[in-house]
Coordinates of N, CA, C and O in Angstrom, one line a residue:
X36 N 122.6 114.1 99.2 CA 121.5 115.1 99.5 C 122.5 116.2 100.0 O 123.4 116.1 100.7
X37 N 122.1 117.3 99.6 CA 122.9 118.5 100.2 C 122.1 119.2 101.5 O 121.1 119.1 101.6
X38 N 122.9 119.6 102.4 CA 122.8 120.2 103.5 C 123.2 121.6 103.8 O 124.5 121.7 103.6
X39 N 122.4 122.5 103.8 CA 122.7 123.9 103.9 C 122.0 124.6 104.9 O 120.8 124.3 105.4
X40 N 122.5 125.7 105.4 CA 121.8 126.5 106.4 C 120.9 127.5 105.7 O 121.0 127.5 104.5
X41 N 120.0 127.7 106.5 CA 118.8 128.5 106.1 C 119.5 130.0 105.5 O 119.2 130.4 104.2
X42 N 120.6 130.6 105.9 CA 121.3 131.6 105.3 C 121.7 131.3 104.0 O 121.5 132.1 103.0
X43 N 122.5 130.2 103.9 CA 123.0 129.6 102.5 C 121.9 129.6 101.5 O 122.1 130.0 100.4
X44 N 120.7 129.0 101.9 CA 119.7 128.6 101.0 C 119.1 129.9 100.6 O 118.8 130.2 99.3
X45 N 118.9 130.9 101.4 CA 118.4 132.2 101.1 C 119.3 132.8 100.0 O 118.5 133.6 99.0
X46 N 120.6 132.9 100.3 CA 121.3 133.6 99.3 C 121.4 132.9 97.9 O 122.0 133.3 97.0
X47 N 121.0 131.5 97.8 CA 121.0 130.8 96.6 C 119.9 130.2 96.3 O 120.0 129.1 95.6
X48 N 118.8 130.7 96.6 CA 117.4 130.0 96.4 C 117.2 129.7 95.0 O 116.9 128.6 94.6
X49 N 117.4 130.6 94.0 CA 117.1 130.6 92.6 C 117.9 129.4 92.1 O 117.5 128.3 91.4
X50 N 119.1 129.3 92.3 CA 120.2 128.2 91.9 C 119.7 126.8 92.4 O 119.7 125.9 91.8
X51 N 119.3 126.9 93.6 CA 118.9 125.6 94.5 C 117.7 125.0 94.0 O 117.4 123.8 93.6
X52 N 116.6 125.9 93.7 CA 115.3 125.5 93.0 C 115.5 125.0 91.8 O 115.1 124.0 91.4
X53 N 116.5 125.5 90.9 CA 116.8 124.9 89.6 C 117.4 123.7 89.7 O 117.0 122.6 89.0
X54 N 118.4 123.4 90.6 CA 119.1 122.1 90.7 C 117.9 120.9 91.3 O 118.0 119.9 90.6
X55 N 117.3 121.4 92.4 CA 116.2 120.5 92.7 C 115.3 120.0 91.6 O 115.0 118.9 91.5
X56 N 114.9 120.9 90.9 CA 113.8 120.6 89.8 C 114.6 119.8 88.8 O 114.1 118.8 88.3
X57 N 115.7 120.2 88.3 CA 116.4 119.4 87.0 C 117.1 118.2 87.3 O 117.2 117.4 86.5
X58 N 117.6 118.3 88.6 CA 118.6 117.1 89.0 C 118.0 116.3 90.1 O 118.5 115.3 90.4
X59 N 116.8 116.6 90.4 CA 116.0 115.9 91.5 C 116.8 115.6 92.8 O 116.9 114.6 93.5
X60 N 117.7 116.8 93.0 CA 118.5 116.8 94.4 C 117.6 117.2 95.4 O 116.6 117.8 95.1
X61 N 118.0 116.7 96.6 CA 117.1 117.1 97.8 C 118.2 118.0 98.6 O 119.3 117.6 98.7
X62 N 117.7 118.9 99.0 CA 118.4 119.9 99.9 C 117.7 120.1 101.2 O 116.5 120.4 101.3
X63 N 118.6 119.7 102.4 CA 118.0 119.8 103.7 C 118.3 121.2 104.2 O 119.5 121.5 104.0
X64 N 117.4 122.0 104.7 CA 117.7 123.3 105.2 C 117.8 123.2 106.7 O 116.8 122.6 107.5
X65 N 118.8 123.8 107.2 CA 119.0 123.7 108.8 C 119.0 124.9 109.4 O 119.1 126.1 108.7
X66 N 118.4 125.1 110.5 CA 118.2 126.3 111.3 C 118.9 126.1 112.6 O 118.6 125.0 113.4
X67 N 119.9 126.8 112.9 CA 120.8 126.7 114.1 C 121.4 125.1 114.3 O 121.3 124.5 115.2
X68 N 121.7 124.8 113.1 CA 122.4 123.4 112.9 C 121.5 122.1 112.8 O 122.1 121.0 112.9
X69 N 120.2 122.4 112.9 CA 119.3 121.3 113.1 C 118.4 121.3 111.7 O 117.9 122.3 111.3
X70 N 118.3 120.0 111.1 CA 117.4 119.9 109.9 C 115.8 120.7 110.4 O 115.4 120.3 111.4
X71 N 115.6 121.3 109.4 CA 114.2 122.0 109.6 C 113.3 121.8 108.4 O 112.0 121.8 108.6
X72 N 113.6 121.6 107.2 CA 112.9 121.6 106.0 C 113.8 120.9 105.0 O 115.1 120.7 105.2
X73 N 113.1 120.4 103.9 CA 113.7 119.8 102.7 C 113.3 120.3 101.4 O 111.9 120.5 101.4
X74 N 113.8 120.9 100.5 CA 113.5 121.1 99.1 C 113.6 120.0 98.2 O 114.6 119.2 98.2
X75 N 112.3 119.6 97.6 CA 112.4 118.6 96.8 C 111.8 118.9 95.6 O 110.9 119.8 95.6
X76 N 112.0 118.2 94.4 CA 111.2 118.6 93.2 C 109.7 118.2 93.3 O 109.4 117.2 94.0
X77 N 108.8 118.9 92.8 CA 107.5 118.5 92.7 C 107.3 117.3 92.4 O 106.3 116.5 92.9
X78 N 107.7 116.7 91.2 CA 107.7 115.4 90.8 C 107.9 114.2 91.9 O 107.2 113.3 92.0
X79 N 109.0 114.6 92.4 CA 109.5 113.6 93.6 C 108.5 113.7 94.7 O 108.1 112.6 95.4
X80 N 107.9 114.9 95.3 CA 106.7 114.9 96.4 C 105.6 114.2 95.8 O 105.0 113.4 96.4
X81 N 105.3 114.3 94.5 CA 103.9 113.6 94.0 C 104.2 112.2 94.2 O 103.3 111.3 94.5
X82 N 105.4 111.6 93.6 CA 105.7 110.3 93.8 C 105.7 109.7 95.2 O 105.0 108.6 95.4
X83 N 106.0 110.5 96.1 CA 106.1 109.9 97.4 C 104.7 110.0 98.0 O 104.3 109.1 98.6
X84 N 104.0 110.9 97.5 CA 102.5 110.9 97.9 C 101.8 109.7 97.6 O 100.8 109.0 98.2
X85 N 101.9 109.4 96.3 CA 101.4 108.3 95.5 C 101.9 107.0 96.3 O 100.9 106.1 96.5
X86 N 103.1 106.8 96.6 CA 103.5 105.8 97.4 C 102.8 105.6 98.7 O 102.4 104.4 99.1
X87 N 102.6 106.6 99.4 CA 102.2 106.9 100.8 C 100.6 106.2 100.6 O 100.1 105.5 101.5
X88 N 99.9 106.7 99.6 CA 98.6 106.4 99.4 C 98.4 105.0 99.2 O 97.6 104.3 99.7
X89 N 99.4 104.2 98.2 CA 99.1 102.7 98.1 C 99.6 102.1 99.3 O 98.9 101.2 99.7
X90 N 100.5 102.4 100.0 CA 101.0 101.7 101.2 C 100.0 102.0 102.4 O 99.9 101.0 103.3
X91 N 99.2 102.9 102.5 CA 98.0 103.2 103.4 C 96.8 102.4 102.9 O 95.8 102.7 103.9
X92 N 96.7 102.0 101.9 CA 95.4 101.4 101.5 C 95.4 100.0 101.5 O 96.0 99.1 100.7
X93 N 94.7 99.1 102.6 CA 95.0 97.8 102.7 C 94.4 97.0 101.5 O 94.8 96.0 101.1
X94 N 93.3 97.5 100.8 CA 92.8 96.8 99.7 C 93.8 96.7 98.5 O 94.0 95.6 98.0
X95 N 94.4 97.9 98.3 CA 95.5 98.0 97.3 C 96.8 96.9 97.5 O 97.1 96.4 96.7
X96 N 97.0 96.9 98.8 CA 98.2 96.1 99.3 C 97.8 94.7 99.1 O 98.7 93.8 98.8
X97 N 96.6 94.4 99.4 CA 96.0 92.8 99.4 C 96.1 92.5 97.8 O 96.3 91.5 97.3
X98 N 95.6 93.6 97.0 CA 95.7 93.2 95.5 C 97.0 93.0 94.9 O 97.3 92.2 94.1
X99 N 98.0 93.9 95.6 CA 99.4 93.7 94.9 C 99.8 92.4 95.5 O 100.7 91.7 94.7
X100 N 99.7 91.9 96.6 CA 100.1 90.6 97.2 C 99.7 89.7 96.4 O 100.5 88.6 96.0
X101 N 98.3 89.7 95.9 CA 97.6 88.6 95.2 C 98.2 88.5 93.9 O 98.6 87.4 93.3
X102 N 98.6 89.9 93.3 CA 99.2 89.7 91.8 C 100.6 89.1 91.8 O 101.2 88.4 91.1
X103 N 101.3 89.4 93.1 CA 102.7 89.0 93.0 C 102.6 87.4 93.2 O 103.5 86.6 92.5
X104 N 101.6 86.9 94.0 CA 101.5 85.3 94.2 C 101.3 84.9 92.8 O 101.7 83.8 92.5
X105 N 100.3 85.5 92.0 CA 100.1 84.8 90.8 C 101.3 84.8 89.7 O 101.6 83.7 89.1
X106 N 102.0 85.8 89.7 CA 103.2 85.9 89.1 C 104.1 84.8 89.5 O 104.9 84.2 88.7
X107 N 104.3 84.8 90.7 CA 105.3 83.9 91.3 C 104.7 82.3 90.8 O 105.8 81.3 90.9
X108 N 103.5 82.1 90.7 CA 103.2 80.8 90.3 C 103.0 80.6 88.7 O 102.5 79.7 88.2
X109 N 103.5 81.6 87.9 CA 103.5 81.6 86.5 C 102.4 81.9 86.0 O 101.9 81.7 84.6
X110 N 101.5 82.6 86.6 CA 99.9 82.9 86.2 C 99.8 84.2 85.4 O 98.8 84.5 85.0
X111 N 100.9 84.9 85.2 CA 100.7 86.3 84.6 C 100.6 86.1 83.1 O 100.9 85.0 82.6
X112 N 100.4 87.2 82.6 CA 100.3 87.3 80.9 C 101.8 87.7 80.6 O 102.5 88.3 81.2
X113 N 102.1 87.1 79.3 CA 103.2 87.4 78.8 C 103.4 88.8 78.1 O 102.3 89.5 77.9
X114 N 104.5 89.3 77.8 CA 104.7 90.6 77.4 C 104.0 90.5 75.8 O 103.4 91.5 75.5
X115 N 104.1 89.5 75.1 CA 103.3 89.4 73.9 C 101.8 89.2 74.0 O 101.3 90.0 73.2
X116 N 101.2 88.6 75.1 CA 100.0 88.6 75.3 C 99.3 89.9 75.6 O 98.3 90.4 75.1
X117 N 100.1 90.7 76.4 CA 99.7 92.1 76.6 C 99.7 92.9 75.3 O 98.9 93.7 75.3
X118 N 100.8 92.8 74.6 CA 100.8 93.6 73.5 C 99.6 93.3 72.5 O 99.1 94.2 71.9
X119 N 99.3 92.0 72.2 CA 98.2 91.9 71.3 C 97.0 92.3 72.0 O 96.0 92.7 71.2
X120 N 96.8 92.2 73.3 CA 95.4 92.8 74.0 C 95.4 94.2 73.7 O 94.3 94.7 73.3
X121 N 96.5 95.0 73.9 CA 96.6 96.6 73.7 C 96.3 96.6 72.2 O 95.5 97.7 71.9
X122 N 96.9 96.0 71.2 CA 96.5 96.2 69.8 C 95.1 95.9 69.5 O 94.6 96.3 68.5
X123 N 94.5 95.0 70.1 CA 93.2 94.5 69.7 C 92.0 95.5 70.4 O 91.0 95.5 69.9
X124 N 92.6 96.5 70.9 CA 91.6 97.5 71.7 C 91.2 98.5 70.5 O 91.9 98.8 69.6
X125 N 89.9 98.9 70.6 CA 89.5 100.0 69.5 C 90.2 101.3 70.0 O 90.6 101.6 71.0
X126 N 90.6 101.8 68.8 CA 91.4 103.1 69.0 C 90.6 104.2 69.2 O 89.4 104.3 68.7
X127 N 91.0 105.1 70.3 CA 90.1 106.4 70.5 C 90.7 107.5 69.6 O 91.8 107.8 69.5
X128 N 89.7 108.2 69.3 CA 90.0 109.4 68.5 C 90.2 110.6 69.2 O 89.6 110.8 70.4
X129 N 91.4 111.4 69.0 CA 91.7 112.6 69.8 C 91.0 113.9 69.5 O 90.3 113.8 68.6

């Protein structure tokens, strides 16, 4: 992660936005030497928001735990079974 002062960010904003977007780099912006903001790619923000939504939903966490328990007991579907189920579905027209 890159740490830059607000003055540096202002003078190189276009370049930084390009790097953040294309390389998923995070840039911490400091004001008077203290972290004040972070530039991150839109995709990364969306991913973080989805993760927060999942972790803050007790029902979803419960279902994930139940799924993990099933898998640890060997009760999950194999990749071949999943592929067969997907192939058996009716095709939707675009």
